[in-house]
CSV table of C-alpha atoms and ligand atoms in Angstrom, one decimal:
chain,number,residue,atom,x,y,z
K,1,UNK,CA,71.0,16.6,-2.8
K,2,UNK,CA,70.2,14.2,-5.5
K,3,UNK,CA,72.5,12.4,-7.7
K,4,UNK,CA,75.1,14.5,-10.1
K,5,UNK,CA,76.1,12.9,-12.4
K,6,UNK,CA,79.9,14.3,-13.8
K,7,UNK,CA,81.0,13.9,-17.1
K,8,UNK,CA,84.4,15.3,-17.2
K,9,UNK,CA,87.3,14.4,-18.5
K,10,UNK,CA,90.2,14.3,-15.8
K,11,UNK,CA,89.8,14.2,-13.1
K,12,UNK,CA,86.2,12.5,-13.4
K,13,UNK,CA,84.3,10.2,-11.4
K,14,UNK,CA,85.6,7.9,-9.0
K,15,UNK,CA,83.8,4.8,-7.9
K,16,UNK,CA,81.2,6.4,-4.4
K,17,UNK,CA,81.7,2.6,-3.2
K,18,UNK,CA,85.9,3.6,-2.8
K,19,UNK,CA,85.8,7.1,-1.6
K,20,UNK,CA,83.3,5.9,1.2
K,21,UNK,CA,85.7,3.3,2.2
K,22,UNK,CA,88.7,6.1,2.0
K,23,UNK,CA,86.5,8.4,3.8
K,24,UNK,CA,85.7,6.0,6.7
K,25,UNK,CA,89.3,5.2,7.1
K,26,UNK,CA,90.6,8.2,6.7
K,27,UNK,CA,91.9,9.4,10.1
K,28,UNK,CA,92.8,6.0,11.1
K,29,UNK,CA,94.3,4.0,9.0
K,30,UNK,CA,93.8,0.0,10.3
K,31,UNK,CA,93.9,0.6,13.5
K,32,UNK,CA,97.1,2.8,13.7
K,33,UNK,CA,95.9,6.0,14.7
K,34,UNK,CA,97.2,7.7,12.0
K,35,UNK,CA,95.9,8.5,8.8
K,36,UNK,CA,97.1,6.7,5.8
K,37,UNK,CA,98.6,10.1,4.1
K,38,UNK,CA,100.8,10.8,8.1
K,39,UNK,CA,102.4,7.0,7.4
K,40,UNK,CA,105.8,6.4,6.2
K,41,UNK,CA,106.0,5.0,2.6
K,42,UNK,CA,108.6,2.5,3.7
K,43,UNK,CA,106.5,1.5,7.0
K,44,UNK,CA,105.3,-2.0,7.2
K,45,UNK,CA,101.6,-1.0,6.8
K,46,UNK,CA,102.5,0.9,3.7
K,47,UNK,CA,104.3,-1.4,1.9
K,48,UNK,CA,101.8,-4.2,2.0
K,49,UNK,CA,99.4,-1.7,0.4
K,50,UNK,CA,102.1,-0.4,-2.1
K,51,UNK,CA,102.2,-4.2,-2.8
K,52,UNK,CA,98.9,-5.3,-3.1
K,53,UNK,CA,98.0,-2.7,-5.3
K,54,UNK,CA,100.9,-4.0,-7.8
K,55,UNK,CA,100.0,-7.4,-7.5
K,56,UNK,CA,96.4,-6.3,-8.2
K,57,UNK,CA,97.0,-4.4,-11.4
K,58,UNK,CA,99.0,-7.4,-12.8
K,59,UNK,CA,96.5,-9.5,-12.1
K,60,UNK,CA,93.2,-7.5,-13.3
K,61,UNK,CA,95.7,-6.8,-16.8
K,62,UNK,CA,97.2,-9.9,-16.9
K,63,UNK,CA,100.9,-8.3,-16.8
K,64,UNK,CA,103.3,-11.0,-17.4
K,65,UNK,CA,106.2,-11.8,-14.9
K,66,UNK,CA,108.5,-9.8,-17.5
K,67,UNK,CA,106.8,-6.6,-17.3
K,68,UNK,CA,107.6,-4.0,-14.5
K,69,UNK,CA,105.0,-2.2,-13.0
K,70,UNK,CA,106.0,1.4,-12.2
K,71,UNK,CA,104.5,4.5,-10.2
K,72,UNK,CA,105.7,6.9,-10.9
K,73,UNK,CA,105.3,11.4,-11.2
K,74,UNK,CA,104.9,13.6,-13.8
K,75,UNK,CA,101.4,12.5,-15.1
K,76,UNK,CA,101.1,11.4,-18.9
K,77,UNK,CA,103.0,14.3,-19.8
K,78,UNK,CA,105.8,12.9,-17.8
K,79,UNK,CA,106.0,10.0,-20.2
K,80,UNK,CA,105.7,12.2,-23.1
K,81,UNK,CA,109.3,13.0,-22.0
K,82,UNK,CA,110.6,10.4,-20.1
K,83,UNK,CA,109.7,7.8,-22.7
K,84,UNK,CA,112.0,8.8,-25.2
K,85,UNK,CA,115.1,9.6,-22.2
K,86,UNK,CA,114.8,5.9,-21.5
K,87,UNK,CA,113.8,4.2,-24.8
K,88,UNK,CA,115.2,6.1,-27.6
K,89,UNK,CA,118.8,7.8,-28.2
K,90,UNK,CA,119.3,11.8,-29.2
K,91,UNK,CA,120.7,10.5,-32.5
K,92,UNK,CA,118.2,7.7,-33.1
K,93,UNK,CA,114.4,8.0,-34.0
K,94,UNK,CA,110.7,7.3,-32.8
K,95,UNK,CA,108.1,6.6,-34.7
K,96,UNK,CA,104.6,8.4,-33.9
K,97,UNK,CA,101.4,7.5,-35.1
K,98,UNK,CA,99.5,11.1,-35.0
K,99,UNK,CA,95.7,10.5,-34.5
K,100,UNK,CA,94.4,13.7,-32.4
K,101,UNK,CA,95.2,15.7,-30.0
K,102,UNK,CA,97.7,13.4,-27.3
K,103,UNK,CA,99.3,11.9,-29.7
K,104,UNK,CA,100.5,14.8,-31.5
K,105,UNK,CA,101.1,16.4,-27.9
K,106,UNK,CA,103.3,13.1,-27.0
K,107,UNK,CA,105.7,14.0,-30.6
K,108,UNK,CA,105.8,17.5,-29.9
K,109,UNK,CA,107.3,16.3,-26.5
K,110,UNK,CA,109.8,13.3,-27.9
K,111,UNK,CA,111.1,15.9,-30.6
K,112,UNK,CA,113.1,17.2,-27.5
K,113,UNK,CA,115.1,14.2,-26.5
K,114,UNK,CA,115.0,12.1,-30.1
K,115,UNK,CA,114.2,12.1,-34.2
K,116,UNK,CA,110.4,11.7,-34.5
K,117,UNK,CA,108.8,10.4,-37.7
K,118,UNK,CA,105.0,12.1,-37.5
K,119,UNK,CA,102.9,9.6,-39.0
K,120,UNK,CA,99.5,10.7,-39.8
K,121,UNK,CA,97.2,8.0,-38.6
K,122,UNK,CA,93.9,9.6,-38.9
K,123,UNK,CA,91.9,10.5,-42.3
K,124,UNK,CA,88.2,10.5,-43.5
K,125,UNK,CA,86.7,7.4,-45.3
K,126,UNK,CA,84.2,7.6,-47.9
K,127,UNK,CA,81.8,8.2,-45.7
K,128,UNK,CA,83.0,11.2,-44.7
K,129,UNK,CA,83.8,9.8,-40.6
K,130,UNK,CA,87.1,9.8,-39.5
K,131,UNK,CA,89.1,6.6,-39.2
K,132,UNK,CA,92.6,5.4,-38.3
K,133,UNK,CA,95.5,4.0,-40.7
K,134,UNK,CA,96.4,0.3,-38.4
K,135,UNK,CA,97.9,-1.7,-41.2
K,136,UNK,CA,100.6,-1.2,-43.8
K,137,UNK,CA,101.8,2.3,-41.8
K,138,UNK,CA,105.3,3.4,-43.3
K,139,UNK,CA,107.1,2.2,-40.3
K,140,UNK,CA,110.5,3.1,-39.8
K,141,UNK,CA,112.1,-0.1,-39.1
K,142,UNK,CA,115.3,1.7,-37.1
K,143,UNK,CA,113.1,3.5,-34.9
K,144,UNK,CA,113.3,2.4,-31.3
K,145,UNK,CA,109.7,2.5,-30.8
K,146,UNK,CA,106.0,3.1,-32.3
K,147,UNK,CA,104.3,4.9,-30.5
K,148,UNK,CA,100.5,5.5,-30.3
K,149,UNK,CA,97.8,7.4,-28.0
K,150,UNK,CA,95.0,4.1,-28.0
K,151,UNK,CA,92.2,6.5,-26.7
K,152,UNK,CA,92.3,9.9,-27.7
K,153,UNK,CA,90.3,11.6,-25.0
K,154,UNK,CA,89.6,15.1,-26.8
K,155,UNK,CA,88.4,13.8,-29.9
K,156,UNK,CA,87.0,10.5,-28.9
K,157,UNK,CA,89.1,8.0,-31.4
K,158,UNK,CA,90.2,4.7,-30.1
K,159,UNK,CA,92.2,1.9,-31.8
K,160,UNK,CA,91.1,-1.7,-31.3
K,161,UNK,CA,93.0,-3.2,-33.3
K,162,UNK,CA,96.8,-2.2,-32.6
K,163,UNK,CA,98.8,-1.7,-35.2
K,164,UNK,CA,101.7,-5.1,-36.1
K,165,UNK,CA,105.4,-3.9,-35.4
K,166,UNK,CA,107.1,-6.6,-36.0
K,167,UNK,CA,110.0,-6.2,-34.2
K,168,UNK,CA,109.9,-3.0,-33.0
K,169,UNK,CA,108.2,-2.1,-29.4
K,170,UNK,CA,104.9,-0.6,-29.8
K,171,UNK,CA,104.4,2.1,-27.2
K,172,UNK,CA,100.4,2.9,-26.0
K,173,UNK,CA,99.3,6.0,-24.0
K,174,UNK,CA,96.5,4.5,-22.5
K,175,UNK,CA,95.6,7.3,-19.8
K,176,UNK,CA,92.3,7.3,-20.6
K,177,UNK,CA,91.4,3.8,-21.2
K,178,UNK,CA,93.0,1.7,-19.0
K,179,UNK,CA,91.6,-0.8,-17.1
K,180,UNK,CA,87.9,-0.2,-19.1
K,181,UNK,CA,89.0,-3.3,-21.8
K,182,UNK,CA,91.0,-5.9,-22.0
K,183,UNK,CA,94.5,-5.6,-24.0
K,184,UNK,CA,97.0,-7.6,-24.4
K,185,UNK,CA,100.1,-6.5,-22.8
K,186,UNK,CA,102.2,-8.9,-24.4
K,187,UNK,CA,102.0,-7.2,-27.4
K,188,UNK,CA,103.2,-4.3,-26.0
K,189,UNK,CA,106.7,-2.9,-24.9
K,190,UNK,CA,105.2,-0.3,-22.6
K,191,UNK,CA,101.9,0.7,-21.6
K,192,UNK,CA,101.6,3.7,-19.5
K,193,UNK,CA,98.8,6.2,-18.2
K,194,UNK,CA,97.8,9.0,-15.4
K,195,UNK,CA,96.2,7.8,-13.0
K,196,UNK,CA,93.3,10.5,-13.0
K,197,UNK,CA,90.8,9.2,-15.3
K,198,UNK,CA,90.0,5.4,-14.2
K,199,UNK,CA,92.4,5.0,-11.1
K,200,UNK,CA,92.2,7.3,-8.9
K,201,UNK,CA,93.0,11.2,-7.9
K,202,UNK,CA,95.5,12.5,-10.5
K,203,UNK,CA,99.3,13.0,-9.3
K,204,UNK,CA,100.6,8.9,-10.1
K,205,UNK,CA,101.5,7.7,-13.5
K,206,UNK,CA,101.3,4.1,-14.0
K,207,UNK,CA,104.2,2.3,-16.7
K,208,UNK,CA,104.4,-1.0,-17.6
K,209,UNK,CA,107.2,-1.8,-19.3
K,210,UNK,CA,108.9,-4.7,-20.9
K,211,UNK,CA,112.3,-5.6,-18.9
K,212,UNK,CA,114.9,-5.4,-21.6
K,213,UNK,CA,113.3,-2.4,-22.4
K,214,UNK,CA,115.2,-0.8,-19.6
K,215,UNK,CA,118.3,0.2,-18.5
K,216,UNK,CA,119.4,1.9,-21.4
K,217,UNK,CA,118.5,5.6,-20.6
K,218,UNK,CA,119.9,8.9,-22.1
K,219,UNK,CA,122.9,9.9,-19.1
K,220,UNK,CA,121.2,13.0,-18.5
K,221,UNK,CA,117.6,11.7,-17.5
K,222,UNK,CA,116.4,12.6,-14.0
K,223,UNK,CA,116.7,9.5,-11.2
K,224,UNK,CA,113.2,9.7,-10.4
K,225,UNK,CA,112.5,9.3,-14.5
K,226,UNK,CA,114.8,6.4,-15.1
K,227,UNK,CA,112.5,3.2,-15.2
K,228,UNK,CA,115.6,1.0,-14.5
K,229,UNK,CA,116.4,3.2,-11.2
K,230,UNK,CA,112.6,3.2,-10.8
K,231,UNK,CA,112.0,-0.8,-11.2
K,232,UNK,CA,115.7,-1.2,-8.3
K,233,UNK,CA,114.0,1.2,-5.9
K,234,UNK,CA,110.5,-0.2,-6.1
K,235,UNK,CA,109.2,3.1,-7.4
K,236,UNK,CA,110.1,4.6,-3.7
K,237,UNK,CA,113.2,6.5,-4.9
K,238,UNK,CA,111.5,9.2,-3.4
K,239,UNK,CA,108.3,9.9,-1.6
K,240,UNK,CA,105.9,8.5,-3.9
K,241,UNK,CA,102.3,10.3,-3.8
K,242,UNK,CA,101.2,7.4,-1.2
K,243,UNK,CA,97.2,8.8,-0.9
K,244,UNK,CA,97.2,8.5,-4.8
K,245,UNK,CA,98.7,5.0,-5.0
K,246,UNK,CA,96.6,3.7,-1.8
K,247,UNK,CA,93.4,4.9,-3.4
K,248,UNK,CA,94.3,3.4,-6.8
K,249,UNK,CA,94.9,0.1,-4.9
K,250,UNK,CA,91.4,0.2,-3.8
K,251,UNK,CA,90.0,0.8,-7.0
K,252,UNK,CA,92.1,-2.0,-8.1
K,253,UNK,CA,90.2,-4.3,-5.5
K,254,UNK,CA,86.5,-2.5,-6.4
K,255,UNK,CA,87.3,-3.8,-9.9
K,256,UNK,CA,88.4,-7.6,-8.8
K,257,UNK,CA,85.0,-7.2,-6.4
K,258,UNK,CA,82.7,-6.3,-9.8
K,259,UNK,CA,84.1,-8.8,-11.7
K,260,UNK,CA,87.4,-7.8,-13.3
K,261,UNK,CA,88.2,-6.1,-16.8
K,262,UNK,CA,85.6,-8.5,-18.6
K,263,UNK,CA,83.1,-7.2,-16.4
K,264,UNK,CA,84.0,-3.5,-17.1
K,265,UNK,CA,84.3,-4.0,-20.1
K,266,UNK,CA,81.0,-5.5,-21.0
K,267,UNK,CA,79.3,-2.4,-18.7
K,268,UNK,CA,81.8,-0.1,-21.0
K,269,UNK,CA,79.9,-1.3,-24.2
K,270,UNK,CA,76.2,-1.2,-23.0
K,271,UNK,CA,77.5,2.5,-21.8
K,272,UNK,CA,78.7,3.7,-25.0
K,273,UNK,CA,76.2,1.9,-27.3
K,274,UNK,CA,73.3,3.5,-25.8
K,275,UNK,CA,74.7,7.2,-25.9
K,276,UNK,CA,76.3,6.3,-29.5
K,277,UNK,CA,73.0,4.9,-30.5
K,278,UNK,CA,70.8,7.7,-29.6
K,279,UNK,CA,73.0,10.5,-31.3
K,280,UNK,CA,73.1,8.2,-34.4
K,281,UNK,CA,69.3,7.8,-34.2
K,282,UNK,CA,68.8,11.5,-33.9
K,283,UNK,CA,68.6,14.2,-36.2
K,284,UNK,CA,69.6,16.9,-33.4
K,285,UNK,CA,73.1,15.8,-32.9
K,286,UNK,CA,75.8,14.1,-34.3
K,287,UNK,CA,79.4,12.5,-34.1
K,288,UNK,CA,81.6,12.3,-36.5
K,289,UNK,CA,83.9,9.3,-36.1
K,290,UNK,CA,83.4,5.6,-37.9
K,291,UNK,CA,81.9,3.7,-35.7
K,292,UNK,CA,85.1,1.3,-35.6
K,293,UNK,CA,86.9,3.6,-33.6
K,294,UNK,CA,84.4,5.3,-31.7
K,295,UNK,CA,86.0,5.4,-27.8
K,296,UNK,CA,83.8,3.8,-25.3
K,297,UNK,CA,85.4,6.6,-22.7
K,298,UNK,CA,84.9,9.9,-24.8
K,299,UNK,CA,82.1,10.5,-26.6
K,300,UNK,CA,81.9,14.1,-28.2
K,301,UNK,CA,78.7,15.3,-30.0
K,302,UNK,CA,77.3,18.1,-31.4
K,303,UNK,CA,74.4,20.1,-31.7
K,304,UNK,CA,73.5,20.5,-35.3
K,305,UNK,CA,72.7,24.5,-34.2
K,306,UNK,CA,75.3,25.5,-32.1
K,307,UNK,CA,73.7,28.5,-31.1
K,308,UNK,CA,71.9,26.2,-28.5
K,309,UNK,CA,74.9,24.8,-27.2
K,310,UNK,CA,75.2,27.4,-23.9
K,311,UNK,CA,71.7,26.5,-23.1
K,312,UNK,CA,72.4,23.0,-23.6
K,313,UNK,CA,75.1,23.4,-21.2
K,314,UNK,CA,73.3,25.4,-18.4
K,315,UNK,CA,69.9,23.3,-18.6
K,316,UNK,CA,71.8,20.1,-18.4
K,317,UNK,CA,73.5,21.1,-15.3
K,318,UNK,CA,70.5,22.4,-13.8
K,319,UNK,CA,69.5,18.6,-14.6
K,320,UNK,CA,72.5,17.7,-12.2
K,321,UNK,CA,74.5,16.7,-15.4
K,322,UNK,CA,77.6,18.5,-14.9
K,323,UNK,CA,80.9,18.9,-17.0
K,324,UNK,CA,79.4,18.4,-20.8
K,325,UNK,CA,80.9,21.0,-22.5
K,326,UNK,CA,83.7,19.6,-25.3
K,327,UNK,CA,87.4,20.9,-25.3
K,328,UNK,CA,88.0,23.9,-26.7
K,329,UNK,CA,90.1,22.1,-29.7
K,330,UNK,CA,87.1,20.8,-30.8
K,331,UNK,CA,84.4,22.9,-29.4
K,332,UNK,CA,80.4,21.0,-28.8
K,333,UNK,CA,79.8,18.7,-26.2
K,334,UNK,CA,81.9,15.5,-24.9
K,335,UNK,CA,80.5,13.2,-22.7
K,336,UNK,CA,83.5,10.9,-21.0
K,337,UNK,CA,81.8,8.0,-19.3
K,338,UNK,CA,84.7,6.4,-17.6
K,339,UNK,CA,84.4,3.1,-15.6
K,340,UNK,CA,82.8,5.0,-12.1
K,341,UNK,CA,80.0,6.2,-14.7
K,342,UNK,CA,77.5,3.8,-13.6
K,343,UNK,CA,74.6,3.0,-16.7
K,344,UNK,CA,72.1,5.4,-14.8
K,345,UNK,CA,74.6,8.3,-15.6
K,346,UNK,CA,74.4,7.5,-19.0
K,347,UNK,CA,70.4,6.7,-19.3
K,348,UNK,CA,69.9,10.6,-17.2
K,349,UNK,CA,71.9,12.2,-20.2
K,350,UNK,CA,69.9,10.5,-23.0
K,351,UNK,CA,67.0,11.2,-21.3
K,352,UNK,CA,67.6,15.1,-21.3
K,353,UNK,CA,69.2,15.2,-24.7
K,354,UNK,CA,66.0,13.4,-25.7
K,355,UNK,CA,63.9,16.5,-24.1
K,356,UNK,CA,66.2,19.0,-25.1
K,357,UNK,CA,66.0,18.2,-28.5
K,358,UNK,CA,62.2,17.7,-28.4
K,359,UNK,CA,62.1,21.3,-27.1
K,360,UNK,CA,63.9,22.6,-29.8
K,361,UNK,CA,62.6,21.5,-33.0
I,1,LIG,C1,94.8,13.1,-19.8
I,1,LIG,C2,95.7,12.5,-20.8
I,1,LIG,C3,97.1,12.8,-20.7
I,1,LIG,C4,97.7,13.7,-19.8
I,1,LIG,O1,97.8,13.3,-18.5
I,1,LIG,P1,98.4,14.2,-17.4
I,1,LIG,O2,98.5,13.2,-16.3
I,1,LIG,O3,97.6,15.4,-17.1
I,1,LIG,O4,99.8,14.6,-17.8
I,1,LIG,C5,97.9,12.1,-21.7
I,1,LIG,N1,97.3,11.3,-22.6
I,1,LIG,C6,96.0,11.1,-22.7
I,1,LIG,C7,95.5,10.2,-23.7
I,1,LIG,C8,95.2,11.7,-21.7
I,1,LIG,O5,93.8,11.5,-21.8
């Protein structure tokens, strides 16, 4: 069969170079006999890869000794709710910067458990694109927390240049761009993601939080969503999902291999510019967001005649590119080019975009 490449948005492409290793290790795990998924989580074998994978993500992030790492379930929707349990109080607020879909989903959520102040991030500029609001926001300086969705995977937004909150912890769902840039986790009081986009298979949530940021949880909030009971127990409270956080380990250590964030990052650019550059160069399709804040992960276009876009869809897959069509919120096409999306990927679809819209003019 030759090469699909797979375009979708979550789950998405993993790196082949992992899931061969997973695959050829699969029924016996390091000599054991056993399969990594029969193991017990608290057996010596799986704790040193629990470990490594920890120690890995701090180093390829940079996480400072006063950030916990957590693995925890529930996916980013998870967060959406257990961020405000542990952060923010019932009778206190969050503040929630509201630039697309996620980030609106991630208020909707907090509403349940705090006072949210919707801040309306997003606008058109003169130029008719839409931007983001990072400076002179009407923060609420009582708030516990900002919080904003850094890559907004439905309508291809992301924020580069965060937002100053003085004092008050800036929160960033980065589900689907972590790992594919370097941030600064200092600046941050929490980080936090799914693990389904550029870790691994979905079903493990990955926080990174600041220290003192815990221990001050709503009485009510779950055990296995309290970050403080989460940091004691090592995230092993209960049985975490140990084939998701073994295979995220190894992607960890196929990005240390390649070269690190830098690395992924740099690939990330070439990625985006070339896809970005041919819609902007073409007359066939567009996208509608200023370049500033164009996400490297998500890229949706559209066809100028949408009446082509089910053919679009159908000859590209018949082209072994699979998964293009955009989310029903936003209708078109989205392309989301994640870090296992090698350059070829990207070169096959502006290749047949190129032919496509040739046929059709
Ligand atoms: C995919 C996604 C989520 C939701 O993740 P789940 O793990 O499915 O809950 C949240 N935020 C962003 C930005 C996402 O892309």
């Amino acid at each position: 069969m030759s090469k699909v490449y797979n375009f979708a948005a979550g789950p998405s492409m993993l790196p082949e170079e992992v899931m061969k290793e997973v695959q050829a290790e699969f029924l016996n795990y390091n000599g054991m006999g056993a399969s990594v998924i029969e193991i017990s989580h608290r057996s010596k074998e799986y704790m040193a890869i629990a470990e490594a994978a920890s120690s890995d993500l701090r180093d390829l992030m940079n996480i400072p000794d006063n950030y916990k790492i957590l693995f925890m379930h529930g996916g980013g929707r998870g967060v959406f709710a257990n961020l405000p349990m542990n952060l923010a109080k019932r009778e206190g607020s969050a503040d929630y910067l509201v630039t697309g879909a996620w980030s609106g989903y991630a208020a909707d959520e907090a509403k349940k458990y705090t006072n949210v102040n919707f801040i309306k991030g997003d606008f058109l500029n003169d130029s008719g694109r839409v931007a983001v609001h990072t400076k002179d926001l009407p923060l609420n300086k009582d708030s516990a927390y900002v919080h904003l969705c850094m890559n907004e995977t439905i309508h291809g937004i992301e924020i580069y240049d965060t937002p100053d909150t003085g004092d008050v912890p800036l929160i960033a769902d980065i589900s689907s761009c972590i790992l594919s840039r370097r941030m600064d986790v200092s600046k941050f009081g929490m980080l936090y993601g799914g693990a389904q986009k550029n870790i691994g298979p979905s079903g493990i949530t990955i926080v990174i939080v600041r220290e003192d940021l815990i221990g001050h949880a709503q009485p009510d909030t779950p055990a296995i969503w309290d970050y403080k009971v989460t940091a004691d127990h090592d995230s092993m409270l209960n049985t975490p999902n140990t084939f998701a956080w073994y295979f995220a380990g190894k992607v960890f250590k196929w990005l240390k291999r390649i070269g690190g964030v830098e690395a992924m990052e740099a690939m990330n650019k070439e990625k985006s510019e070339l896809l970005y550059g041919y819609i902007d160069s073409s007359d066939f399709y567009t996208n509608n967001v200023d370049p500033a804040f164009r996400s490297r992960m998500n890229v949706p276009f559209f066809l100028k005649d949408t009446s082509l876009d089910q053919q679009f869809i159908a000859e590209a897959k018949e082209n072994n590119l699979i998964s293009l069509k955009g989310h029903r919120v936003l209708g078109g096409m989205r392309a989301s080019i994640y870090n296992a999306m090698p350059l070829e990927g990207v070169k096959a679809l502006v290749a047949f975009m190129e032919k496509f819209a040739a046929a059709h003019k």
